[in-house]
Amino acid sequence: MTSTKQVSKNGILTSVTALKGVGAQLAKKLEKLGIYTLQDMLFHLPRQYADRTRVTPIGSLQPNQSVVIEAEVRGTDVVFGKRRSLICRVQDNTGTLSLRFYHFSNAQRATLATGARIRCYGETRRGASGLELYHPEYQLLSSNAAHSGLEETLTPIYPVTEGITQNRLRTLIKQALTHAKDFDFRGYLALLPTDTPEESAPAISIPNSLFEPLAYLHAPAKDADLAQLLAGEHPYQQVLIMEELTAYQLNLLRLREQRQQQAAVPLAVDKALEDQFIQALGFTLTSAQQRVVEDISQDLRLSIPMMRLLQGDVGSGKTVVAALAALHAIAHQQQVVIMAPTEILAEQHRLNFEKWFSPLGICVGSLTGKQKVKERREQHAALEQGVTQVVIGTHALFQDSVVFNRLALVIIDEQHRFGVHQRLSLRNKGNEHTGIPHQLIMTATPIPRTLAMSAYADLDYSVIDELPKGRIPVETVIISQQKRPEIIQRIDYACQQGRQAYWVCTLIENSEALEAQAAEEAATLLASTLPNLTVGLVHGRLKPVEKEQVMAQFKAGEIDLLVATTVIEVGVDVPNASLMIIENPERLGLAQLHQLRGRVGRGSIASHCVLLYGDKVSLNGKERLKAMRSTSDGFKIAEVDLQLRGPGEVLGTRQTGDIDFALADLRRDLYLMPKVNAYAQAIITLFPEHIAPLSERWLGKNTHYAQA
Ligand code: ADP
Ligand code: MG
């Protein structure tokens, strides 16, 4: 390590070790933040800003403000509450405030002596004693030093990791910026969201280098619009957001292109087989189903792997579309795998497929976690020998020991329950005869077009936008817990009429155990209040066999009222169930509620969904529930969810890891997607040389190692 390191003009990919003070050890820590090169350093952007350019009088503080105060210590005490804490009361000539520390030393306590003058940086919170600053950064001031030494610009607050402080990063980034003025930001295309409405049109012209936006965003001027910056709406932020989204989009489009280089078995439709199947169905396909089947047919004819996302609202009839897709492969003596997210659904599919396929002489197998070793071995063997033509199962299908004879089509139901890796692991189960299997991914989650564009740009997309004829929309009512007795009467009445009902207990603090317990209690209570009814119970804590047994009984009409947790969310089909009560619906996302509600209204009887809200529901919570009442259109519901809860909720990526953008926020920036998509397409055709540097800048953080 020397202090005379050179950084060349095109040194954007220079290793951070070229900076003064960065040795191997610090470089290791920086790697944890994805920072390898000077470029990475410059694009490590603040997530927050604090205004340390001026002192705020205590009297005018609001909660949740990042502030500087200067005050005199009036007293410091250790308080023994839920947690031991050090409370320091401070005062200026406009008011008093408490500083609260949970970790503190005796020495620290001693310096906060009565009469000492201090300057604190921190965020105001409403605490036990009025407004408080938790663990503020602070410095003691000598008697008359007030208002000197404040910052000249807004203070950036960076994502940090253990062993790297804010100050350390600030210094390093400042240093990187001194080199960056002449950098060639390769791939920079001066992207600005130009069709923003007139009144919010950015007040700057498109910068001709990224230096200016970066320098500004790392140290915004004293008079910058802090609210705008915090909202990510500064035009300089937008320039970068456009770039980031475009880079991400390009990456997905590239994945798509790579896929088109791969080989798959072409599976042209066998019309005779298809007709035979359709004739035996007992209903005619909706025109939406027909259109989607046609999309799939067109894909499967080709010798490149299909990768199609099929969205269809609950009850729109995706299963039969899956069966029609499967017939393509079967007609060519190829195998099909169908993945379901739960045992219950796998079993339901197996029954359906056996009913449909056995008369056609097609061999249907199954692989689930609950199977005994012997049975599983037999299933494995039948798959490997190619006896099984369609296999339906759960996660058990991902195992390495599952070998296919000639797998040509993978169908994944309710895809948001599976992670990308699991999806990919099935893709690898093809072999030299089949190449990459075709893939059909089915989801009931309505994905707004803009979101689909950003998250699934690598997939083709079809929608079943029509329900089978004769369905009566579910009527939804929102009722307070206090009216529970009346609702229970209503269940009694419905079941006396020969119908069936669900009672759904929702998740408590993400705990399956608590949820199961609540369901048990509800079931006991309901059984004693409704002695004439048979009450069943199903929750995630039951053994798969037990779950299945209960579901089978409910399906067979042997259970009148099924008390359940959210395990019944996806796919379960019991057309005679016409009433669903959801307790504490405010705990769930709208998309999830919509899925649950889709369990009723599957037959030709008018159905009802009662949202039995708790007394703690917020105003916002109630608004969301109203959206459920006013529409049964899954897409509209998803739009509301997207606004209120963010894309993670809609895409169901909470389990699989959110897309980790440096700057963009899909919820906030989704409106940019059409523009982003157009840019990405244009870059591919007109400026392909920009793709690599853009991807290097925004996505490549963990893949490149710099040349110092
Ligand atoms: P989802 O799209 O939610 O998976 P399913 O495939 O389970 O929906 O279908 C829901 C119900 O509608 C099933 O009982 C299915 O047999 C029936 N169904 C599917 N398509 C049609 C149609 N075209 N006409 C009438 N009923 C249909
Ligand atoms: Mg389904």
XYZ file of C-alpha atoms and ligand atoms in Angstrom:
736
model
C 0.000 0.000 0.000
C 1.457 3.369 -0.978
C 0.168 6.909 -0.900
C 1.049 7.667 -4.487
C -1.294 5.376 -6.322
C -2.225 6.365 -9.817
C -5.710 6.173 -11.178
C -5.882 6.385 -14.926
C -8.408 8.332 -16.917
C -10.319 5.234 -17.884
C -9.783 3.832 -14.468
C -13.403 3.306 -13.663
C -12.700 -0.378 -13.114
C -9.620 0.297 -11.004
C -9.613 -1.641 -7.765
C -10.566 0.279 -4.641
C -7.140 -0.588 -3.261
C -5.902 2.286 -5.427
C -7.500 4.668 -2.939
C -5.444 6.018 -0.089
C -5.995 4.085 3.071
C -7.526 1.027 1.448
C -5.506 -2.085 2.105
C -6.390 -5.706 1.727
C -8.361 -5.776 4.944
C -10.589 -2.841 4.214
C -10.993 -4.041 0.634
C -12.403 -7.313 2.007
C -14.953 -5.422 4.028
C -15.893 -3.266 1.060
C -16.480 -6.417 -0.948
C -19.256 -7.228 1.471
C -20.992 -4.103 0.208
C -20.429 -5.204 -3.378
C -17.686 -2.608 -3.782
C -14.677 -3.817 -5.753
C -13.886 -0.982 -8.119
C -13.974 2.796 -8.105
C -17.117 2.561 -10.153
C -18.759 0.395 -7.500
C -17.674 2.926 -4.908
C -19.211 5.807 -6.833
C -22.437 3.894 -7.326
C -22.738 3.024 -3.683
C -25.409 5.648 -3.295
C -26.938 7.063 -0.153
C -30.258 5.558 0.862
C -30.945 8.525 3.120
C -29.787 12.041 3.787
C -29.500 14.055 6.937
C -29.466 17.794 7.130
C -26.512 18.721 9.294
C -26.133 22.146 7.817
C -28.265 23.837 10.437
C -29.324 23.477 14.030
C -33.009 22.942 14.723
C -34.501 24.503 17.856
C -35.867 21.759 20.113
C -39.204 23.532 20.323
C -39.855 23.038 16.626
C -38.907 19.344 16.326
C -41.306 16.876 14.755
C -41.178 13.078 15.141
C -39.126 11.074 12.618
C -36.953 13.937 11.555
C -33.242 13.688 11.045
C -31.869 16.696 12.876
C -29.029 18.511 14.557
C -29.690 20.043 17.926
C -27.473 21.993 20.276
C -28.374 22.016 23.914
C -27.234 21.915 27.492
C -27.353 18.736 29.561
C -29.813 19.034 32.417
C -29.321 15.618 33.948
C -28.348 12.057 33.105
C -29.834 8.952 34.714
C -29.852 5.226 34.281
C -33.433 4.056 33.951
C -34.533 0.465 34.523
C -37.514 -0.159 32.281
C -38.033 -3.093 29.953
C -34.388 -2.524 29.097
C -31.788 -0.668 31.060
C -31.107 2.629 29.363
C -29.267 5.854 29.884
C -31.484 8.896 29.617
C -29.953 12.294 29.182
C -32.255 15.304 29.433
C -31.116 18.261 27.359
C -32.518 21.721 26.948
C -32.126 24.734 24.685
C -34.013 27.991 25.035
C -37.001 26.600 23.129
C -37.616 23.278 24.856
C -36.332 20.001 26.302
C -35.643 16.597 24.811
C -34.344 13.208 25.961
C -31.431 11.288 24.505
C -31.732 7.560 25.034
C -28.856 5.066 24.948
C -29.219 1.325 25.400
C -25.521 0.656 25.185
C -23.395 2.960 27.248
C -20.306 3.058 29.413
C -19.741 4.722 32.726
C -17.231 7.024 31.064
C -19.878 8.106 28.597
C -22.272 8.740 31.419
C -19.702 10.901 33.118
C -19.112 13.095 30.059
C -22.825 13.819 29.805
C -22.611 15.836 33.005
C -25.147 18.471 33.928
C -24.193 21.785 32.377
C -22.215 20.295 29.470
C -23.057 21.691 26.028
C -23.516 19.152 23.275
C -24.421 18.909 19.644
C -26.406 15.822 18.642
C -27.200 14.274 15.291
C -30.062 11.844 15.204
C -33.578 10.981 14.318
C -36.434 12.125 16.496
C -38.853 9.522 17.767
C -41.843 9.567 19.982
C -40.653 7.905 23.164
C -41.816 7.321 26.722
C -40.884 10.857 27.731
C -42.072 12.757 24.668
C -39.680 13.309 21.785
C -36.428 11.392 22.058
C -33.263 10.805 20.086
C -32.136 7.169 20.230
C -28.404 6.693 20.216
C -27.623 10.018 18.601
C -24.147 10.761 17.369
C -22.996 13.614 19.552
C -20.047 15.832 20.356
C -19.367 18.032 23.350
C -19.054 21.722 22.520
C -16.734 24.120 24.182
C -18.708 26.925 25.791
C -19.242 29.334 22.890
C -18.578 27.246 19.840
C -22.212 27.193 18.782
C -22.964 26.927 15.059
C -19.402 26.431 13.979
C -18.336 23.214 12.331
C -21.698 22.414 10.788
C -21.738 20.649 7.412
C -21.657 22.577 4.139
C -23.776 20.058 2.244
C -26.476 17.545 3.113
C -25.007 14.473 4.752
C -25.344 11.215 2.826
C -26.239 8.107 4.795
C -24.972 4.940 3.166
C -25.712 1.290 3.556
C -22.785 0.090 5.679
C -21.506 -3.161 7.035
C -19.618 -4.215 10.146
C -16.257 -2.544 10.427
C -17.024 0.318 8.040
C -18.463 3.464 9.520
C -20.452 6.142 7.739
C -17.535 8.502 8.127
C -15.091 6.061 6.635
C -17.292 5.549 3.604
C -17.890 9.262 3.193
C -14.171 9.911 3.101
C -13.525 7.107 0.622
C -16.314 8.157 -1.698
C -15.104 11.743 -1.607
C -11.703 10.482 -2.617
C -13.146 8.370 -5.434
C -15.048 11.409 -6.681
C -11.824 13.415 -7.049
C -10.714 10.859 -9.644
C -14.069 10.591 -11.339
C -14.329 13.924 -13.095
C -12.645 12.619 -16.214
C -13.905 9.063 -16.064
C -15.494 7.621 -19.121
C -18.772 6.238 -17.773
C -19.000 3.630 -20.454
C -22.469 2.783 -21.615
C -23.952 6.033 -20.343
C -26.832 6.950 -22.591
C -28.275 10.020 -20.953
C -31.566 8.411 -20.074
C -34.153 10.611 -18.520
C -37.822 9.809 -18.102
C -38.885 12.465 -20.573
C -42.601 11.971 -20.681
C -43.215 12.941 -17.096
C -46.192 15.284 -16.892
C -45.536 18.960 -17.582
C -45.773 20.234 -14.004
C -43.344 17.663 -12.641
C -40.966 17.917 -15.576
C -37.378 17.799 -14.351
C -35.812 21.203 -14.008
C -32.485 20.046 -15.400
C -31.364 19.055 -18.818
C -29.863 15.661 -19.342
C -26.332 15.703 -17.950
C -23.667 14.727 -20.438
C -21.701 12.672 -17.975
C -22.654 10.690 -14.926
C -20.085 12.593 -12.921
C -22.375 15.498 -12.239
C -25.326 13.453 -10.909
C -23.034 11.283 -8.813
C -21.144 14.184 -7.300
C -24.426 15.847 -6.480
C -26.097 12.800 -4.975
C -23.127 12.082 -2.726
C -23.139 15.654 -1.441
C -26.320 17.563 -2.247
C -26.207 21.329 -1.835
C -27.360 22.886 1.401
C -30.485 24.246 -0.251
C -31.391 20.971 -1.998
C -34.956 19.768 -1.779
C -34.501 17.142 0.910
C -38.014 15.760 0.596
C -37.528 15.260 -3.118
C -34.237 13.472 -2.543
C -35.694 11.244 0.126
C -38.543 10.366 -2.206
C -36.037 9.413 -4.923
C -37.525 12.010 -7.232
C -34.593 14.273 -7.854
C -33.925 14.414 -11.603
C -30.367 13.206 -11.015
C -31.709 10.217 -9.132
C -34.075 9.566 -11.989
C -31.242 9.526 -14.476
C -29.629 6.775 -12.451
C -32.868 4.924 -11.790
C -33.516 4.799 -15.515
C -30.082 3.372 -16.041
C -30.462 0.791 -13.354
C -33.858 -0.401 -14.539
C -32.631 -0.486 -18.106
C -29.602 -2.541 -17.135
C -31.812 -4.952 -15.270
C -34.184 -5.187 -18.200
C -31.327 -5.792 -20.611
C -30.197 -8.628 -18.434
C -33.576 -10.330 -18.591
C -33.766 -9.813 -22.327
C -30.345 -11.344 -22.638
C -31.485 -14.380 -20.666
C -34.323 -14.671 -23.102
C -31.980 -14.474 -26.024
C -29.721 -17.138 -24.526
C -32.712 -19.380 -24.160
C -33.450 -18.965 -27.821
C -30.054 -20.432 -28.605
C -30.935 -23.610 -26.742
C -32.451 -26.723 -28.202
C -35.685 -28.413 -27.190
C -37.814 -31.177 -28.669
C -40.470 -29.740 -30.979
C -43.916 -30.947 -29.915
C -46.479 -30.285 -32.613
C -50.063 -30.749 -31.538
C -51.835 -34.072 -32.109
C -55.296 -32.836 -33.084
C -56.993 -36.208 -32.801
C -55.755 -36.756 -29.250
C -56.680 -33.200 -28.303
C -60.215 -33.547 -29.663
C -60.695 -36.816 -27.863
C -59.661 -35.161 -24.609
C -61.854 -32.096 -25.072
C -64.888 -34.134 -25.985
C -64.670 -36.083 -22.757
C -64.389 -32.954 -20.607
C -68.063 -32.216 -20.227
C -67.646 -28.502 -20.845
C -66.376 -26.341 -23.645
C -63.251 -24.278 -23.238
C -63.701 -20.561 -22.800
C -62.351 -18.529 -25.667
C -59.601 -17.274 -23.383
C -58.570 -20.848 -22.649
C -58.589 -21.645 -26.356
C -56.415 -18.643 -27.122
C -53.908 -19.541 -24.454
C -53.748 -23.159 -25.569
C -53.051 -21.842 -29.057
C -50.178 -19.671 -27.708
C -48.734 -22.728 -26.034
C -49.144 -24.864 -29.139
C -47.267 -22.318 -31.200
C -44.391 -22.315 -28.696
C -44.202 -26.074 -28.415
C -43.945 -26.604 -32.165
C -40.556 -24.941 -32.118
C -37.234 -26.499 -31.324
C -36.363 -23.806 -28.800
C -37.574 -24.198 -25.235
C -40.865 -22.536 -24.407
C -40.788 -20.317 -21.349
C -44.275 -19.036 -20.850
C -45.955 -17.491 -17.858
C -49.661 -18.169 -17.751
C -51.687 -15.915 -15.554
C -55.287 -16.774 -14.871
C -57.403 -15.618 -12.015
C -58.531 -18.185 -9.462
C -61.101 -20.455 -11.034
C -60.304 -19.407 -14.571
C -59.437 -23.003 -15.476
C -55.669 -23.227 -15.710
C -55.539 -26.930 -14.904
C -57.246 -28.001 -18.076
C -54.871 -25.775 -20.044
C -51.986 -27.565 -18.341
C -53.497 -30.884 -19.379
C -53.745 -29.737 -22.981
C -50.128 -28.631 -22.914
C -49.174 -32.026 -21.486
C -50.930 -33.822 -24.342
C -48.474 -32.247 -26.783
C -45.574 -33.991 -25.103
C -47.412 -37.242 -24.577
C -48.285 -37.423 -28.274
C -44.552 -37.397 -28.961
C -43.761 -40.091 -26.390
C -42.170 -37.515 -24.114
C -42.608 -37.024 -20.371
C -44.261 -34.182 -18.500
C -43.742 -33.081 -14.921
C -46.282 -30.993 -13.043
C -45.138 -29.247 -9.886
C -47.607 -28.198 -7.243
C -46.670 -26.139 -4.189
C -48.534 -28.265 -1.615
C -49.434 -31.901 -1.084
C -53.109 -31.034 -1.177
C -52.814 -29.450 -4.582
C -50.617 -32.198 -5.946
C -53.222 -34.705 -4.870
C -56.021 -32.687 -6.427
C -54.128 -32.476 -9.694
C -53.356 -36.162 -9.610
C -57.049 -36.990 -9.254
C -57.963 -34.629 -12.100
C -55.278 -35.898 -14.419
C -56.099 -39.507 -13.678
C -59.744 -38.837 -14.397
C -58.876 -37.137 -17.672
C -55.920 -39.217 -18.831
C -56.569 -42.788 -17.730
C -59.377 -43.227 -20.305
C -56.827 -42.162 -22.940
C -54.434 -44.827 -21.746
C -51.935 -42.323 -20.385
C -49.934 -43.349 -17.331
C -50.018 -40.760 -14.507
C -47.538 -41.006 -11.642
C -46.963 -39.002 -8.500
C -44.079 -38.058 -6.255
C -44.645 -36.387 -2.933
C -42.852 -36.070 0.366
C -45.261 -38.318 2.207
C -44.658 -41.433 0.107
C -43.081 -44.477 1.695
C -39.622 -45.481 0.505
C -40.891 -48.465 -1.470
C -43.565 -46.490 -3.265
C -41.134 -43.728 -4.043
C -38.635 -46.209 -5.474
C -41.295 -47.611 -7.730
C -42.242 -44.140 -8.897
C -38.596 -43.295 -9.544
C -38.105 -46.453 -11.554
C -41.230 -45.881 -13.624
C -40.026 -42.392 -14.437
C -36.550 -43.485 -15.329
C -37.812 -46.293 -17.542
C -40.270 -43.959 -19.208
C -43.376 -45.877 -18.132
C -44.807 -42.818 -16.374
C -45.866 -40.236 -18.932
C -47.069 -37.513 -16.610
C -45.792 -37.152 -13.067
C -47.383 -34.836 -10.552
C -45.679 -33.883 -7.354
C -44.280 -31.425 -4.882
C -40.761 -30.441 -3.904
C -39.890 -34.143 -3.917
C -39.485 -33.765 -7.686
C -36.456 -31.513 -7.312
C -34.306 -34.224 -5.807
C -31.265 -35.354 -7.709
C -32.342 -38.963 -7.442
C -35.300 -38.200 -9.699
C -34.206 -39.115 -13.209
C -36.426 -38.814 -16.231
C -36.340 -40.952 -19.304
C -37.200 -38.115 -21.675
C -38.553 -35.042 -19.946
C -39.777 -32.500 -22.469
C -42.230 -30.312 -20.580
C -42.203 -28.844 -17.087
C -45.397 -27.302 -15.764
C -45.249 -25.310 -12.572
C -48.449 -24.408 -10.798
C -48.764 -21.342 -8.578
C -45.230 -20.366 -9.363
C -44.721 -17.722 -6.729
C -44.367 -20.455 -4.143
C -41.199 -21.649 -5.806
C -37.892 -19.900 -6.042
C -36.029 -19.339 -9.252
C -33.447 -21.964 -8.294
C -36.019 -24.659 -7.930
C -37.439 -23.698 -11.264
C -34.014 -23.952 -12.828
C -33.240 -27.289 -11.204
C -36.104 -28.862 -13.138
C -34.844 -27.357 -16.358
C -31.702 -29.373 -15.912
C -33.545 -32.639 -15.849
C -33.676 -32.899 -19.592
C -31.087 -35.083 -21.338
C -29.279 -35.431 -24.658
C -32.483 -36.579 -26.349
C -34.736 -33.860 -25.040
C -32.414 -30.891 -24.612
C -33.903 -28.213 -22.384
C -37.491 -28.999 -21.402
C -40.212 -26.552 -22.352
C -41.633 -24.690 -19.382
C -45.094 -23.485 -18.539
C -45.430 -21.480 -15.364
C -48.920 -20.901 -14.059
C -49.925 -18.329 -11.527
C -53.191 -17.016 -10.184
C -51.491 -13.871 -8.991
C -52.538 -11.117 -11.311
C -49.429 -9.232 -12.160
C -49.918 -5.693 -13.392
C -48.489 -5.381 -16.867
C -45.787 -2.928 -15.916
C -44.583 -5.173 -13.136
C -44.647 -8.252 -15.325
C -42.589 -6.274 -17.801
C -39.913 -5.573 -15.266
C -39.851 -8.776 -13.297
C -40.565 -11.290 -16.028
C -39.139 -9.733 -19.151
C -37.396 -13.012 -19.883
C -40.691 -14.877 -20.160
C -43.534 -14.883 -22.652
C -46.814 -14.033 -21.102
C -50.410 -15.206 -21.628
C -53.502 -14.332 -19.667
C -56.796 -16.174 -19.207
C -58.950 -13.120 -18.781
C -62.322 -14.773 -18.680
C -64.042 -17.071 -16.217
C -66.064 -20.106 -17.349
C -69.668 -19.203 -18.081
C -72.269 -19.355 -15.376
C -70.013 -18.269 -12.533
C -71.710 -15.813 -10.221
C -69.299 -13.280 -8.707
C -68.676 -13.750 -4.999
C -70.381 -11.092 -2.935
C -68.021 -9.714 -0.318
C -69.090 -8.075 2.909
C -66.958 -6.392 5.540
C -68.196 -6.958 9.057
C -66.836 -6.297 12.524
C -65.869 -9.155 14.864
C -68.630 -7.969 17.138
C -71.202 -9.394 14.748
C -69.705 -12.850 14.991
C -72.855 -14.496 16.403
C -74.902 -13.390 13.387
C -72.289 -14.742 11.045
C -72.349 -18.070 12.829
C -76.097 -18.188 12.264
C -75.469 -17.596 8.631
C -73.134 -20.556 8.426
C -75.763 -22.707 10.077
C -78.319 -21.600 7.527
C -76.090 -22.179 4.502
C -75.129 -25.651 5.665
C -78.754 -26.563 6.409
C -79.331 -25.752 2.735
C -76.841 -28.438 1.851
C -73.952 -26.103 1.168
C -70.539 -25.942 2.747
C -68.450 -23.204 4.312
C -64.869 -22.265 5.126
C -63.753 -20.459 8.255
C -60.264 -19.109 7.743
C -57.954 -18.084 10.573
C -55.184 -15.798 9.440
C -51.539 -15.693 10.267
C -50.539 -14.328 13.649
C -47.084 -12.770 13.668
C -45.903 -15.102 10.950
C -46.147 -18.055 13.290
C -47.538 -21.261 11.892
C -47.814 -22.642 15.417
C -49.910 -19.741 16.690
C -52.016 -19.824 13.579
C -52.682 -23.523 14.019
C -53.592 -22.942 17.630
C -56.047 -20.194 16.724
C -57.642 -22.497 14.187
C -57.957 -25.285 16.752
C -59.646 -22.948 19.192
C -61.975 -21.591 16.540
C -62.895 -25.117 15.481
C -63.715 -26.197 19.044
C -65.808 -23.115 19.597
C -67.675 -23.393 16.318
C -68.321 -27.094 16.825
C -69.943 -26.428 20.184
C -72.007 -23.499 18.866
C -73.122 -25.418 15.795
C -73.879 -28.905 17.125
C -75.821 -29.884 14.003
C -72.850 -29.417 11.715
C -69.789 -31.503 11.117
C -66.793 -29.266 11.655
C -63.397 -30.149 10.185
C -60.001 -28.636 10.826
C -56.982 -28.273 8.588
C -53.756 -26.407 9.279
C -50.080 -26.459 8.420
C -49.137 -28.434 11.516
C -51.077 -31.513 10.517
C -49.319 -34.388 8.805
C -49.802 -34.390 5.052
C -51.903 -37.556 5.295
C -54.140 -35.952 7.871
C -54.510 -32.790 5.811
C -55.413 -34.770 2.794
C -57.930 -36.838 4.645
C -59.728 -33.755 5.888
C -59.670 -32.136 2.448
C -60.995 -35.305 0.890
C -63.839 -35.430 3.405
C -64.666 -31.805 2.729
C -64.635 -32.425 -0.982
C -66.915 -35.409 -0.521
C -69.373 -33.271 1.469
C -68.811 -35.176 4.720
C -67.665 -31.991 6.430
C -70.006 -28.991 6.481
C -67.725 -26.356 7.902
C -64.001 -26.459 7.357
C -61.949 -24.403 9.766
C -58.638 -23.733 8.110
C -55.537 -21.644 8.170
C -54.183 -20.018 5.053
C -52.879 -23.421 3.895
C -56.012 -23.690 1.766
C -54.984 -20.558 -0.076
C -53.984 -22.012 -3.375
C -55.921 -24.027 -5.823
C -58.244 -26.169 -3.719
C -61.440 -26.812 -5.641
C -64.717 -27.585 -3.837
C -67.576 -26.214 -5.955
C -70.250 -26.825 -3.310
C -68.610 -24.452 -0.832
C -70.459 -21.153 -1.073
C -69.557 -19.263 2.076
C -66.200 -18.174 3.396
C -65.523 -16.292 6.585
C -62.073 -14.804 6.956
C -61.103 -13.766 10.452
C -58.803 -10.748 10.747
C -58.470 -10.300 7.012
C -56.487 -7.117 7.639
C -53.472 -9.299 8.383
C -53.229 -10.482 4.809
C -52.268 -8.876 1.539
C -55.121 -8.261 -0.858
C -53.715 -10.652 -3.422
C -53.746 -13.354 -0.788
C -57.297 -12.499 0.244
C -58.304 -12.648 -3.363
C -56.814 -16.118 -3.633
C -58.643 -17.258 -0.544
C -61.906 -15.812 -1.740
C -61.430 -17.699 -4.968
C -62.089 -20.932 -3.052
C -65.795 -20.071 -3.137
C -67.873 -19.106 -6.149
C -66.604 -22.133 -8.040
C -69.985 -23.673 -8.660
C -73.261 -22.302 -9.941
C -74.539 -21.145 -6.526
C -74.311 -17.511 -5.382
C -71.441 -17.303 -2.919
C -70.425 -14.970 -0.135
C -67.197 -13.960 1.475
C -67.330 -12.338 4.902
C -64.321 -10.321 5.982
C -64.557 -10.346 9.761
C -62.192 -7.607 10.774
C -60.733 -7.141 14.237
C -61.106 -4.041 16.387
C -57.511 -3.020 15.786
C -57.795 -2.510 12.061
C -56.294 0.766 10.860
C -57.909 3.234 8.539
C -55.596 2.181 5.749
C -56.442 -1.443 6.549
C -60.111 -0.735 6.150
C -59.523 1.037 2.861
C -57.769 -2.044 1.573
C -60.642 -4.269 2.613
C -63.050 -1.994 0.783
C -61.117 -2.630 -2.384
C -61.927 -6.312 -1.877
C -65.605 -5.523 -1.658
C -65.742 -3.272 -4.670
C -64.044 -5.490 -7.195
C -63.520 -9.119 -8.027
C -61.025 -8.222 -10.702
C -57.718 -9.657 -9.572
C -55.774 -7.161 -11.647
C -57.390 -4.179 -9.955
C -56.736 -5.755 -6.589
C -53.117 -6.321 -7.481
C -52.761 -2.665 -8.457
C -54.055 -1.603 -5.055
C -51.769 -4.083 -3.323
C -48.847 -2.865 -5.332
C -49.458 0.669 -4.182
C -50.095 -0.203 -0.563
C -47.738 -3.079 0.074
C -45.158 -3.061 -2.671
C -44.076 -5.461 -5.400
C -42.723 -8.105 -3.034
C -46.256 -8.753 -1.929
C -47.597 -9.007 -5.442
C -44.807 -11.123 -6.833
C -44.762 -13.237 -3.722
C -41.024 -12.830 -3.553
C -40.908 -12.460 0.186
C -39.777 -16.062 0.449
C -37.512 -15.963 -2.533
C -35.691 -12.688 -1.949
C -36.651 -9.333 -3.346
C -34.943 -7.924 -6.371
C -32.148 -5.983 -4.826
C -31.894 -2.683 -6.613
C -29.319 -0.140 -5.594
C -31.555 2.804 -6.272
C -34.737 1.826 -8.064
C -37.833 0.899 -6.148
C -40.369 -0.988 -8.198
C -43.276 0.334 -6.239
C -42.238 3.911 -6.742
C -40.693 3.675 -10.177
C -42.957 1.228 -11.919
C -44.389 3.961 -14.095
C -41.021 4.167 -15.816
C -41.212 0.604 -17.105
C -42.717 1.230 -20.539
C -39.958 3.759 -21.165
C -37.311 1.442 -19.787
C -38.504 -1.341 -21.995
C -38.326 0.861 -25.073
C -34.806 1.967 -24.160
C -33.689 -1.595 -23.597
C -35.012 -2.687 -26.974
C -33.340 0.271 -28.644
C -30.020 -0.440 -26.971
C -30.109 -4.022 -28.167
C -30.618 -3.024 -31.780
C -28.717 0.261 -31.969
C -26.048 0.237 -29.263
C -25.268 -3.342 -28.334
C -21.824 -2.245 -27.162
C -23.481 -0.455 -24.241
C -24.958 -3.609 -22.798
C -21.806 -4.941 -21.174
C -20.763 -1.722 -19.405
C -24.300 -1.093 -18.161
C -24.573 -4.557 -16.774
C -21.107 -4.251 -15.263
C -22.189 -1.068 -13.545
C -25.499 -2.206 -12.121
C -25.472 -5.975 -11.939
C -21.921 -7.162 -12.158
C -20.809 -6.186 -8.704
C -20.000 -9.636 -7.511
C -18.608 -11.037 -10.693
C -15.737 -8.792 -11.621
C -12.338 -8.404 -10.121
C -10.543 -5.252 -10.846
C -7.231 -4.700 -12.490
C -5.415 -2.290 -10.169
P -57.563 -22.416 -11.540
O -57.320 -21.569 -12.726
O -57.870 -21.615 -10.336
O -56.492 -23.447 -11.325
P -59.145 -24.745 -12.065
O -58.316 -25.227 -13.158
O -59.027 -25.430 -10.746
O -58.925 -23.194 -11.859
O -60.652 -24.729 -12.550
C -61.699 -24.377 -11.683
C -62.937 -25.201 -11.998
O -63.490 -24.806 -13.250
C -62.637 -26.670 -12.128
O -63.676 -27.377 -11.470
C -62.632 -26.901 -13.631
O -62.979 -28.212 -13.972
C -63.675 -25.922 -14.096
N -63.498 -25.434 -15.471
C -62.337 -25.185 -16.094
N -62.568 -24.719 -17.349
C -63.898 -24.679 -17.501
C -64.758 -24.290 -18.586
N -64.285 -23.865 -19.733
N -66.089 -24.395 -18.380
C -66.581 -24.833 -17.216
N -65.829 -25.209 -16.165
C -64.512 -25.145 -16.303
Mg -55.145 -24.030 -9.920
